[in-house]
Coordinates of C-alpha atoms (C1' of nucleotides) in Angstrom, one line a residue:
Chain A
X1 CA 74.5 83.6 109.4
X2 CA 72.9 80.1 108.4
X3 CA 73.1 81.4 104.6
X4 CA 69.6 82.8 104.0
X5 CA 68.9 86.1 102.5
X6 CA 68.1 88.9 104.9
X7 CA 66.8 92.2 104.0
X8 CA 67.8 95.0 106.4
X9 CA 68.4 93.2 109.5
X10 CA 68.0 95.2 112.8
X11 CA 70.6 94.2 115.7
X12 CA 71.8 95.3 119.0
X13 CA 75.5 96.3 119.3
X14 CA 77.0 94.5 122.3
X15 CA 80.3 95.5 122.1
X16 CA 83.4 96.5 119.7
X17 CA 87.1 95.6 119.4
X18 CA 89.7 97.3 117.4
X19 CA 91.9 95.1 115.3
X20 CA 95.0 97.5 115.0
X21 CA 96.4 98.5 111.8
X22 CA 99.1 96.6 110.3
X23 CA 101.6 97.4 107.8
X24 CA 100.0 100.9 106.5
X25 CA 96.4 99.4 106.4
X26 CA 93.9 101.2 108.7
X27 CA 92.6 99.5 112.0
X28 CA 89.3 98.0 111.6
X29 CA 86.5 97.2 114.0
X30 CA 84.6 93.9 115.0
X31 CA 81.7 94.0 116.6
X32 CA 79.5 91.7 118.8
X33 CA 76.1 91.9 117.4
X34 CA 73.0 90.5 118.9
X35 CA 69.0 90.0 117.4
X36 CA 68.0 89.1 121.0
X37 CA 68.0 85.8 120.8
X38 CA 71.7 85.0 119.4
X39 CA 74.8 86.7 119.5
X40 CA 77.5 86.8 116.8
X41 CA 81.0 88.3 117.0
X42 CA 82.1 87.6 113.6
X43 CA 81.1 90.7 111.9
X44 CA 83.3 93.2 110.8
X45 CA 82.6 97.1 110.1
X46 CA 83.5 98.4 106.9
X47 CA 86.5 101.0 107.9
X48 CA 84.6 104.0 106.3
X49 CA 82.5 103.3 109.5
X50 CA 85.4 103.9 112.0
X51 CA 84.6 107.2 113.1
X52 CA 81.2 105.9 114.4
X53 CA 82.8 103.9 116.9
X54 CA 85.6 106.3 117.7
X55 CA 83.2 109.3 118.2
X56 CA 80.9 107.2 120.5
X57 CA 78.3 107.5 118.2
X58 CA 78.2 103.6 117.8
X59 CA 78.5 102.5 121.7
X60 CA 77.6 99.6 123.5
X61 CA 73.9 98.6 123.2
X62 CA 73.5 100.5 120.3
X63 CA 70.5 99.4 117.8
X64 CA 71.0 99.6 114.2
X65 CA 69.7 98.8 110.9
X66 CA 72.4 97.0 108.4
X67 CA 71.4 98.3 105.3
X68 CA 74.0 96.8 103.1
X69 CA 76.5 94.0 104.0
X70 CA 78.5 90.9 102.7
X71 CA 78.6 87.5 104.4
X72 CA 81.3 85.4 103.6
X73 CA 82.5 82.1 104.2
X74 CA 85.9 81.6 105.9
X75 CA 87.6 78.0 105.6
X76 CA 88.3 77.4 108.8
X77 CA 90.1 74.1 108.9
X78 CA 89.5 71.8 111.2
X79 CA 86.6 73.6 112.9
X80 CA 84.2 73.8 109.9
X81 CA 83.3 76.7 108.1
X82 CA 82.6 80.2 109.6
X83 CA 80.5 82.8 108.2
X84 CA 81.5 86.5 108.6
X85 CA 79.5 89.4 107.9
X86 CA 80.9 92.7 106.9
X87 CA 79.0 95.6 107.6
X88 CA 79.1 98.1 104.7
X89 CA 76.2 100.0 105.2
X90 CA 74.3 101.0 108.4
X91 CA 71.8 103.2 110.3
X92 CA 71.8 103.6 113.9
X93 CA 68.4 103.6 114.9
X94 CA 68.9 104.1 118.7
X95 CA 71.9 105.3 120.5
X96 CA 73.3 102.9 123.3
X97 CA 72.7 105.4 125.9
X98 CA 69.1 105.8 124.8
X99 CA 68.6 102.0 124.9
X100 CA 70.7 101.5 128.3
X101 CA 70.6 97.6 128.4
X102 CA 71.3 94.4 126.5
X103 CA 67.8 93.2 125.2
X104 CA 66.9 89.4 126.0
X105 CA 69.6 87.0 126.8
X106 CA 71.4 86.1 123.6
X107 CA 73.4 83.3 123.5
X108 CA 76.0 82.5 121.1
X109 CA 75.0 81.2 117.7
X110 CA 76.9 78.0 116.7
X111 CA 77.2 77.5 113.0
X112 CA 75.1 74.7 111.7
X113 CA 72.5 75.2 114.4
X114 CA 69.0 75.5 112.7
X115 CA 67.1 78.6 113.1
X116 CA 63.9 77.2 114.6
X117 CA 65.5 75.4 117.3
X118 CA 67.1 78.8 118.4
X119 CA 66.4 79.3 121.9
X120 CA 66.1 75.7 123.3
X121 CA 69.3 75.0 122.0
X122 CA 71.1 78.1 122.7
X123 CA 70.6 77.5 126.1
X124 CA 71.5 73.8 126.5
X125 CA 74.7 74.5 124.6
X126 CA 78.1 74.6 125.9
X127 CA 80.3 77.4 124.4
X128 CA 83.3 76.0 122.1
X129 CA 86.4 76.5 123.9
X130 CA 87.4 78.3 120.4
X131 CA 84.5 80.8 121.0
X132 CA 85.1 84.1 121.8
X133 CA 81.8 84.8 123.4
X134 CA 81.0 83.2 126.9
X135 CA 77.6 82.0 127.8
X136 CA 76.9 85.1 130.0
X137 CA 77.4 87.1 126.5
X138 CA 80.8 89.0 127.6
X139 CA 82.5 89.6 124.6
X140 CA 86.3 88.3 125.3
X141 CA 88.7 91.0 123.9
X142 CA 90.7 89.0 121.9
X143 CA 91.5 89.0 118.3
X144 CA 93.9 86.2 117.4
X145 CA 96.3 86.0 114.6
X146 CA 94.1 83.2 113.4
X147 CA 91.1 85.1 113.3
X148 CA 92.7 88.0 111.2
X149 CA 94.1 85.0 108.7
X150 CA 90.5 83.7 108.6
X151 CA 89.3 87.0 107.4
X152 CA 92.0 87.2 104.9
X153 CA 90.8 84.1 103.6
X154 CA 87.4 84.5 103.4
X155 CA 85.4 84.4 100.3
X156 CA 82.0 85.5 99.4
X157 CA 80.9 82.1 98.0
X158 CA 83.1 79.1 97.7
X159 CA 84.4 78.9 94.3
X160 CA 85.3 75.5 93.1
X161 CA 87.2 74.1 89.9
X162 CA 84.2 74.0 87.8
X163 CA 82.8 77.5 88.6
X164 CA 86.4 78.9 87.8
X165 CA 86.2 77.5 84.2
X166 CA 82.9 78.7 83.8
X167 CA 82.2 82.3 82.6
X168 CA 82.7 84.7 85.6
X169 CA 79.7 86.4 87.0
X170 CA 78.6 88.5 89.9
X171 CA 77.7 86.0 92.3
X172 CA 81.0 84.3 92.9
X173 CA 83.5 87.2 93.3
X174 CA 85.7 87.6 96.4
X175 CA 86.1 91.1 98.0
X176 CA 89.1 92.4 97.6
X177 CA 89.6 92.7 101.3
X178 CA 89.9 89.3 101.2
X179 CA 92.8 88.8 98.8
X180 CA 96.2 87.6 100.4
X181 CA 99.1 85.6 99.3
X182 CA 97.9 82.4 101.1
X183 CA 94.8 81.7 98.7
X184 CA 95.0 81.5 94.8
X185 CA 91.3 80.7 94.1
X186 CA 89.6 83.9 93.9
X187 CA 87.8 86.1 91.3
X188 CA 87.4 89.8 91.9
X189 CA 85.0 92.3 90.8
X190 CA 86.8 95.6 90.7
X191 CA 86.7 98.9 89.2
X192 CA 89.8 100.6 87.5
X193 CA 90.1 103.8 88.9
X194 CA 93.2 104.4 87.5
X195 CA 95.9 103.3 85.0
X196 CA 99.3 104.4 84.5
X197 CA 101.2 104.9 81.3
X198 CA 103.8 102.0 80.1
X199 CA 107.2 102.5 81.5
X200 CA 110.1 101.0 80.4
X201 CA 112.9 100.2 83.2
X202 CA 116.6 99.2 83.0
X203 CA 118.8 98.6 85.9
X204 CA 121.6 96.5 86.7
X205 CA 119.1 93.5 87.4
X206 CA 116.9 93.3 84.5
X207 CA 115.1 95.5 82.1
X208 CA 111.6 95.8 80.9
X209 CA 108.1 97.6 80.9
X210 CA 105.1 97.8 82.9
X211 CA 102.2 99.8 83.9
X212 CA 99.9 99.4 87.3
X213 CA 96.6 100.1 87.9
X214 CA 94.3 100.9 91.2
X215 CA 91.4 98.7 91.7
X216 CA 88.3 99.2 94.2
X217 CA 85.4 97.4 95.2
X218 CA 82.7 98.1 97.7
X219 CA 85.3 96.2 100.3
X220 CA 88.7 97.8 99.7
X221 CA 91.3 98.7 97.2
X222 CA 94.5 97.1 95.7
X223 CA 96.9 98.0 93.2
X224 CA 98.2 95.6 90.6
X225 CA 100.7 95.9 88.3
X226 CA 101.4 94.0 84.7
X227 CA 104.9 93.2 83.3
X228 CA 106.2 92.6 80.1
X229 CA 104.0 90.3 78.2
X230 CA 101.0 91.1 80.3
X231 CA 101.3 94.7 79.3
X232 CA 101.1 93.7 75.4
X233 CA 98.1 91.5 76.4
X234 CA 96.3 93.7 78.8
X235 CA 97.1 97.8 78.4
X236 CA 94.7 98.5 75.7
X237 CA 91.9 96.3 77.3
X238 CA 92.2 97.8 80.6
X239 CA 90.5 101.3 80.7
X240 CA 90.2 103.6 83.3
X241 CA 86.8 103.5 85.1
X242 CA 85.2 100.5 83.8
X243 CA 84.4 97.3 85.8
X244 CA 86.3 93.9 85.4
X245 CA 86.4 90.5 86.6
X246 CA 90.1 89.5 87.1
X247 CA 91.6 86.3 88.6
X248 CA 94.9 84.4 89.0
X249 CA 97.4 86.9 90.1
X250 CA 100.0 86.9 92.6
X251 CA 100.0 88.8 96.0
X252 CA 103.2 90.2 97.7
X253 CA 103.4 92.8 100.4
X254 CA 102.9 96.3 99.5
X255 CA 105.6 98.7 99.7
X256 CA 104.0 101.7 101.4
X257 CA 106.5 104.2 100.5
X258 CA 105.0 104.4 96.9
X259 CA 101.5 104.2 97.4
X260 CA 98.5 105.5 99.5
X261 CA 96.3 102.3 98.5
X262 CA 94.8 101.0 101.6
X263 CA 95.9 97.5 101.5
X264 CA 98.5 95.4 102.9
X265 CA 99.5 93.4 99.3
X266 CA 99.3 94.4 96.0
X267 CA 98.7 92.0 92.9
X268 CA 101.0 91.1 90.3
X269 CA 99.8 89.6 86.9
X270 CA 101.2 86.5 85.8
X271 CA 100.7 84.3 82.6
X272 CA 97.7 83.1 83.9
X273 CA 95.8 85.9 84.7
X274 CA 92.5 86.7 83.5
X275 CA 90.8 89.8 82.8
X276 CA 87.2 90.0 81.4
X277 CA 85.3 93.5 81.3
X278 CA 82.1 93.2 83.3
X279 CA 79.6 94.2 80.4
X280 CA 76.6 96.4 82.5
X281 CA 78.8 99.1 84.6
X282 CA 77.6 97.9 88.0
X283 CA 77.0 101.2 90.1
X284 CA 77.6 99.2 93.3
X285 CA 81.1 99.2 92.8
X286 CA 82.6 102.4 93.9
X287 CA 84.8 104.6 91.9
X288 CA 88.0 106.1 93.3
X289 CA 88.5 106.0 96.9
X290 CA 90.4 108.9 98.9
X291 CA 91.9 109.0 102.4
X292 CA 92.2 112.4 102.5
X293 CA 94.5 114.5 105.1
X294 CA 93.8 118.0 106.0
X295 CA 96.1 120.6 104.4
X296 CA 97.7 121.6 107.9
X297 CA 98.1 118.3 108.6
X298 CA 100.8 117.8 105.9
X299 CA 103.2 119.8 108.1
X300 CA 103.5 116.6 110.3
X301 CA 104.1 114.4 107.1
X302 CA 107.7 113.1 106.3
X303 CA 109.0 114.2 102.7
X304 CA 108.5 111.3 100.5
X305 CA 105.1 110.5 102.1
X306 CA 102.4 109.7 99.6
X307 CA 99.2 111.6 100.6
X308 CA 95.6 112.1 99.8
X309 CA 94.1 115.8 99.7
X310 CA 91.6 117.8 98.6
X311 CA 91.8 121.9 98.0
X312 CA 90.6 124.8 96.2
X313 CA 92.6 125.6 93.8
X314 CA 93.4 129.2 95.0
X315 CA 95.7 130.5 92.3
X316 CA 97.7 129.0 89.4
X317 CA 101.1 129.9 88.2
X318 CA 102.5 130.1 84.8
X319 CA 103.8 127.5 83.0
X320 CA 107.5 126.7 83.5
X321 CA 109.9 125.3 81.2
X322 CA 113.2 124.0 82.8
X323 CA 115.9 121.4 82.3
X324 CA 116.5 118.8 84.8
X325 CA 120.2 119.0 86.4
X326 CA 120.4 115.1 87.0
X327 CA 118.6 113.8 83.9
X328 CA 119.1 116.9 81.5
X329 CA 115.7 116.0 80.2
X330 CA 113.4 118.9 79.4
X331 CA 110.9 119.5 81.9
X332 CA 107.6 121.3 82.0
X333 CA 105.7 122.1 85.3
X334 CA 103.4 124.6 86.8
X335 CA 102.6 125.1 90.4
X336 CA 99.3 125.8 91.8
X337 CA 98.1 126.7 95.4
X338 CA 95.5 124.8 97.3
X339 CA 93.8 126.0 100.4
X340 CA 91.4 123.9 102.5
X341 CA 88.9 124.7 105.6
X342 CA 92.1 123.9 107.8
X343 CA 93.0 127.5 106.7
X344 CA 96.3 126.0 105.2
X345 CA 97.7 126.6 101.7
X346 CA 100.3 124.6 100.1
X347 CA 101.9 124.6 97.0
X348 CA 101.2 121.6 94.5
X349 CA 103.5 120.7 91.5
X350 CA 102.1 119.5 88.4
X351 CA 104.2 117.8 85.6
X352 CA 104.4 117.6 81.7
X353 CA 101.2 117.7 79.9
X354 CA 99.2 117.8 83.0
X355 CA 100.9 121.2 83.8
X356 CA 100.0 122.4 80.2
X357 CA 96.9 121.2 80.1
X358 CA 95.9 122.5 83.4
X359 CA 93.1 125.6 83.8
X360 CA 92.4 126.9 87.1
X361 CA 89.6 129.5 85.6
X362 CA 86.9 129.7 88.7
X363 CA 89.1 128.2 91.3
X364 CA 88.2 124.4 90.9
X365 CA 88.3 121.9 93.7
X366 CA 91.3 119.9 93.1
X367 CA 91.2 115.9 94.9
X368 CA 94.8 114.3 94.6
X369 CA 95.2 110.5 95.5
X370 CA 98.9 109.7 96.0
X371 CA 100.6 113.1 96.0
X372 CA 104.2 113.3 97.0
X373 CA 105.2 115.6 100.1
X374 CA 108.1 117.2 99.6
X375 CA 110.1 119.7 102.2
X376 CA 111.9 122.4 99.8
X377 CA 112.7 125.5 101.6
X378 CA 111.8 123.8 105.1
X379 CA 107.9 123.9 104.7
X380 CA 106.0 121.3 103.1
X381 CA 104.7 121.2 99.4
X382 CA 103.1 118.4 97.2
X383 CA 104.4 117.3 93.6
X384 CA 102.5 114.5 91.6
X385 CA 104.0 111.6 90.2
X386 CA 103.3 109.1 87.8
X387 CA 101.1 107.2 89.8
X388 CA 99.3 110.3 91.2
X389 CA 95.6 110.5 90.4
X390 CA 94.1 114.2 90.0
X391 CA 90.3 115.1 89.8
X392 CA 89.2 118.3 88.9
X393 CA 85.7 119.3 90.6
X394 CA 84.9 115.5 91.6
X395 CA 81.5 115.1 92.3
X396 CA 82.3 113.6 96.2
X397 CA 80.7 115.0 99.0
X398 CA 84.1 116.5 100.5
X399 CA 84.2 118.4 97.3
X400 CA 80.9 119.9 97.7
X401 CA 81.2 120.9 101.2
X402 CA 84.6 122.7 100.0
X403 CA 82.9 124.6 97.3
X404 CA 80.1 125.8 99.5
X405 CA 82.4 126.7 102.5
X406 CA 85.2 128.5 99.9
X407 CA 82.2 130.4 98.1
X408 CA 81.0 131.8 101.5
X409 CA 84.4 133.0 102.7
X410 CA 85.0 136.3 103.3
X411 CA 88.0 138.2 101.8
X412 CA 90.0 139.0 104.9
X413 CA 90.8 135.2 105.6
X414 CA 94.5 134.6 105.7
X415 CA 96.0 131.1 104.9
X416 CA 98.9 129.4 106.8
X417 CA 101.1 128.7 104.2
X418 CA 102.9 125.4 104.2
X419 CA 104.9 126.0 101.3
X420 CA 106.7 129.1 102.0
X421 CA 110.3 129.0 101.6
X422 CA 112.7 129.5 104.7
X423 CA 114.1 133.0 103.9
X424 CA 110.5 134.7 102.6
X425 CA 108.2 136.6 104.9
X426 CA 105.3 134.7 105.8
X427 CA 103.9 132.3 108.5
X428 CA 104.8 129.0 106.7
X429 CA 105.9 126.2 109.1
X430 CA 105.4 124.7 112.3
X431 CA 105.2 126.9 115.5
X432 CA 107.1 125.7 118.4
X433 CA 108.0 126.9 121.9
X434 CA 111.7 127.5 122.2
X435 CA 111.7 124.2 124.7
X436 CA 110.2 122.3 121.9
X437 CA 113.0 123.4 119.4
X438 CA 115.3 122.4 121.8
X439 CA 113.7 118.8 122.2
X440 CA 113.3 118.4 119.0
X441 CA 116.6 118.8 118.3
X442 CA 115.9 121.6 115.5
X443 CA 119.1 122.2 113.5
X444 CA 121.0 119.1 114.9
X445 CA 120.2 117.5 111.3
X446 CA 122.6 117.9 108.1
X447 CA 119.9 120.7 106.9
X448 CA 118.7 123.7 108.6
X449 CA 115.4 123.5 110.3
X450 CA 113.0 126.2 110.1
X451 CA 110.1 127.0 112.7
X452 CA 108.2 130.0 114.1
X453 CA 107.8 130.8 117.6
X454 CA 106.2 133.5 119.7
X455 CA 108.7 135.2 122.3
X456 CA 109.7 138.1 124.2
X457 CA 112.6 140.0 123.4
X458 CA 114.6 139.8 126.6
X459 CA 117.8 141.6 125.4
X460 CA 119.7 143.0 122.7
X461 CA 123.4 143.4 123.1
X462 CA 124.4 147.0 122.5
X463 CA 127.8 146.1 121.7
X464 CA 128.8 145.6 118.2
X465 CA 125.3 145.7 117.1
X466 CA 127.0 147.3 113.8
X467 CA 130.0 146.8 111.9
X468 CA 131.7 148.7 109.2
X469 CA 131.1 146.9 105.7
X470 CA 132.3 147.1 102.1
X471 CA 130.3 150.1 100.2
X472 CA 130.0 147.6 97.0
X473 CA 126.6 147.0 96.7
X474 CA 126.4 143.3 97.3
X475 CA 129.2 142.7 99.3
X476 CA 128.8 142.4 103.0
X477 CA 132.6 141.7 103.9
X478 CA 133.6 143.6 107.1
X479 CA 136.5 146.3 106.4
X480 CA 139.5 146.7 107.9
X481 CA 140.3 150.2 109.1
X482 CA 143.6 151.1 107.8
X483 CA 143.7 153.8 110.5
X484 CA 144.4 156.5 107.6
X485 CA 141.1 157.5 106.2
X486 CA 140.8 154.1 104.0
X487 CA 138.8 150.9 104.6
X488 CA 140.0 147.7 103.0
X489 CA 137.9 144.6 101.8
X490 CA 139.7 141.5 101.6
X491 CA 137.0 140.3 99.7
X492 CA 136.9 143.0 97.0
X493 CA 140.8 143.1 97.5
X494 CA 140.1 147.0 97.4
X495 CA 140.6 150.1 99.5
X496 CA 137.4 152.5 99.9
X497 CA 137.3 155.9 101.5
X498 CA 133.8 155.0 102.7
X499 CA 132.3 151.9 104.3
X500 CA 128.7 151.1 105.2
X501 CA 127.1 150.1 108.6
X502 CA 125.5 146.8 108.5
X503 CA 123.7 145.2 111.3
X504 CA 124.3 142.3 113.3
X505 CA 122.5 141.9 116.5
X506 CA 122.9 139.4 119.3
X507 CA 119.5 139.1 120.9
X508 CA 118.3 136.8 123.6
X509 CA 114.1 135.8 123.2
X510 CA 112.1 134.0 125.6
X511 CA 109.2 132.3 126.4
X512 CA 107.7 130.3 129.1
X513 CA 109.6 127.5 128.3
X514 CA 112.9 128.7 127.9
X515 CA 115.2 131.3 126.1
X516 CA 117.7 131.4 123.1
X517 CA 120.2 133.4 122.2
X518 CA 119.5 134.4 118.2
X519 CA 121.2 136.3 115.5
X520 CA 119.4 139.4 113.4
X521 CA 121.3 140.6 110.4
X522 CA 120.6 143.3 108.4
X523 CA 117.0 143.4 107.3
X524 CA 115.6 141.3 110.3
X525 CA 117.8 143.7 112.5
X526 CA 116.1 146.9 110.5
X527 CA 112.4 145.6 110.8
X528 CA 113.2 144.8 114.6
X529 CA 114.7 148.2 115.3
X530 CA 112.4 150.4 113.2
X531 CA 115.6 152.4 112.0
X532 CA 118.2 152.0 109.0
X533 CA 121.5 150.5 109.8
X534 CA 123.1 153.7 109.0
X535 CA 121.0 155.3 111.4
X536 CA 122.0 152.9 114.0
X537 CA 125.9 153.4 113.2
X538 CA 125.5 157.2 113.5
X539 CA 123.6 157.0 116.9
X540 CA 126.4 154.9 117.9
X541 CA 129.3 157.4 117.1
X542 CA 127.2 160.5 118.2
X543 CA 124.5 160.1 120.8
X544 CA 124.8 157.3 123.9
X545 CA 121.3 157.9 125.4
X546 CA 119.8 157.9 121.5
X547 CA 121.8 155.0 120.9
X548 CA 120.2 153.1 123.9
X549 CA 116.8 154.3 123.5
X550 CA 116.6 152.4 120.1
X551 CA 117.3 149.0 121.9
X552 CA 115.1 150.0 124.9
X553 CA 112.2 150.7 122.7
X554 CA 112.2 147.1 121.7
X555 CA 113.1 144.9 125.0
X556 CA 110.6 143.1 126.6
X557 CA 108.2 143.5 123.5
X558 CA 106.2 140.4 122.3
X559 CA 107.1 139.2 118.5
X560 CA 106.6 136.7 116.4
X561 CA 109.9 135.2 115.0
X562 CA 110.4 133.3 111.8
X563 CA 114.0 131.0 113.0
X564 CA 116.4 129.4 110.8
X565 CA 118.2 126.7 113.3
X566 CA 121.3 125.1 111.8
X567 CA 124.5 123.5 113.2
X568 CA 127.6 125.5 112.5
X569 CA 131.1 124.7 113.0
X570 CA 133.8 127.2 114.0
X571 CA 137.2 126.3 115.7
X572 CA 136.4 122.6 115.5
X573 CA 133.4 123.4 117.9
X574 CA 130.0 122.4 116.5
X575 CA 126.7 124.5 117.9
X576 CA 123.2 125.3 116.6
X577 CA 123.0 128.7 115.5
X578 CA 119.5 130.4 115.4
X579 CA 119.2 133.3 113.2
X580 CA 116.1 135.5 112.8
X581 CA 114.6 135.6 109.2
X582 CA 111.8 137.8 109.9
X583 CA 110.6 139.4 113.0
X584 CA 106.8 140.9 113.4
X585 CA 104.6 142.2 116.0
X586 CA 102.2 139.1 117.0
X587 CA 99.2 138.8 115.0
X588 CA 96.7 137.6 117.6
X589 CA 94.1 136.8 115.5
X590 CA 95.9 134.2 113.5
X591 CA 97.6 133.0 116.7
X592 CA 94.1 132.5 118.3
X593 CA 92.9 130.5 115.2
X594 CA 95.9 128.3 115.2
X595 CA 95.5 127.6 119.3
X596 CA 91.6 126.8 118.6
X597 CA 92.7 124.4 115.9
X598 CA 95.6 123.0 118.3
X599 CA 92.9 122.6 121.0
X600 CA 90.4 121.1 118.6
X601 CA 93.0 118.5 117.4
X602 CA 94.0 117.6 120.9
X603 CA 90.4 117.0 121.7
X604 CA 89.5 114.9 119.1
X605 CA 87.0 117.6 117.7
X606 CA 88.6 118.2 114.2
X607 CA 90.8 120.8 113.2
X608 CA 88.6 122.3 110.4
X609 CA 87.1 125.8 111.1
X610 CA 83.6 125.9 110.4
Chain B
dC1 C1' 110.7 92.0 88.0
dC2 C1' 109.1 98.7 89.1
dC3 C1' 109.7 101.7 93.3
dC4 C1' 112.8 107.0 88.7
dC5 C1' 109.0 111.2 89.2
dC6 C1' 112.4 116.1 88.0
dC7 C1' 113.0 123.0 89.5
dC8 C1' 113.7 126.5 92.7

DNA sequence: CCCCCCCC
């Protein structure tokens, strides 16, 4: 921390403090580390290691070897500069529980104190009031706005005006994580992981053209956008996958609605922006960064959310041409189905040339950064947008893990389809108890809500289970008995000598949390009763006992229901009506898998089935 | 300064 080189330092971790997530950027951990003689609380853990803290792997008293780090100088106005270490890579040599205690009697390290005076100096030093560390080493759990600001302002090395004007080189660049609107003199060395096409816009305020690119380095990632003149200047020069030195852009808050890039800010090119290709491809600069979510968790996303995910392309639909109703444009799309280890499957829509060129042969691994969630049909599906990045069989650990898992799957594995449409059979959608459905006010919104539940059929009303309907094939209208052997359909405006019976059952279903009146129309009704509507009608006419037996057989039996909840208004009175779309005997194997996954999620053990 | 991203 005096500025010298240090290869793989070994330190003890004495404490950690979470810095909460803000504006969509993830939480980070600040560590209190000790070398046995000195303490330092200005160590930040790179976010990809957060799980080591949350899992308890990196607990208090752990001994770690830091195999890759950046030390950066923070401009700390009025208090002299401070050095902050970002721990990029590390190995846990001994777990905290194995060590069990603090080694030595470390004292706070004061910036500027010389190394060889360490012990004596440390003992006589009075800690600064601003220090986060007490003499006894207690880590005061205090992270201030100021310290966050400092972190945002730190630089890998101070850059003065002279160095800015000289050719940029690797030793004087800033980590992307340090960029903020409050500091202008920075140079980053970053890889362009994706670049959009040039897009033209025109609205009430202005018109023009733009393109954007995603940039990453070992500290983080950021999106940059170039407008108008900068498009002409830089579009051809900037190539996907290449590393550049970039300086003199402005920074502003990023709108999380349009990106999954893990940064509070985004960059805009200006007239002064400099972009210089880095001649040697520096492999220390990573390529695309994903923040994958398991497919089953997409159910918890809101329509319009942007997410990263990875899955096996289980099937590929044909290319479809269609005309957009809103823009009248000719569109080409292709749907593919992805599955992952959470045993969920989801529909992904590709557009344009990407749809045309896609080939799903060999069931490749598909990784997507920034796909857009949609809720068509009450389930969830994902659609690519112009800023999305799709990778086919990417060479990343998650992809290899998925491949290995999928290739070993037995054939009888069932996936829970998140993209099942409301009216279709299948298990897509959320599972709720009846109590939860009420609490969540399902069906109280503008649109219908679909959900699944396990419940017992408590009662079916035997009165009015069937009605006499118009015999015209696609007409379901109730006919009026003319009492002369003729039946009139108002909808078809015709009289018939015959009619057909249709089911409209009113039933009460219940689970431990509550009960609910539901309606079953023709198909669901026949499915439940196991006989055709015509038969039900005949039995009603002919035999009370047989007719009643039909309902008795299904009463107090367990089922799994797919339900639709929708607000309906009748005679000025609004209420939520619940309709059964499908009813099946419970699939207990599937239910157990779901319960096990829920337990794993709730206990933080991960939701993947291994 | 965009932020539209389509269809059932």
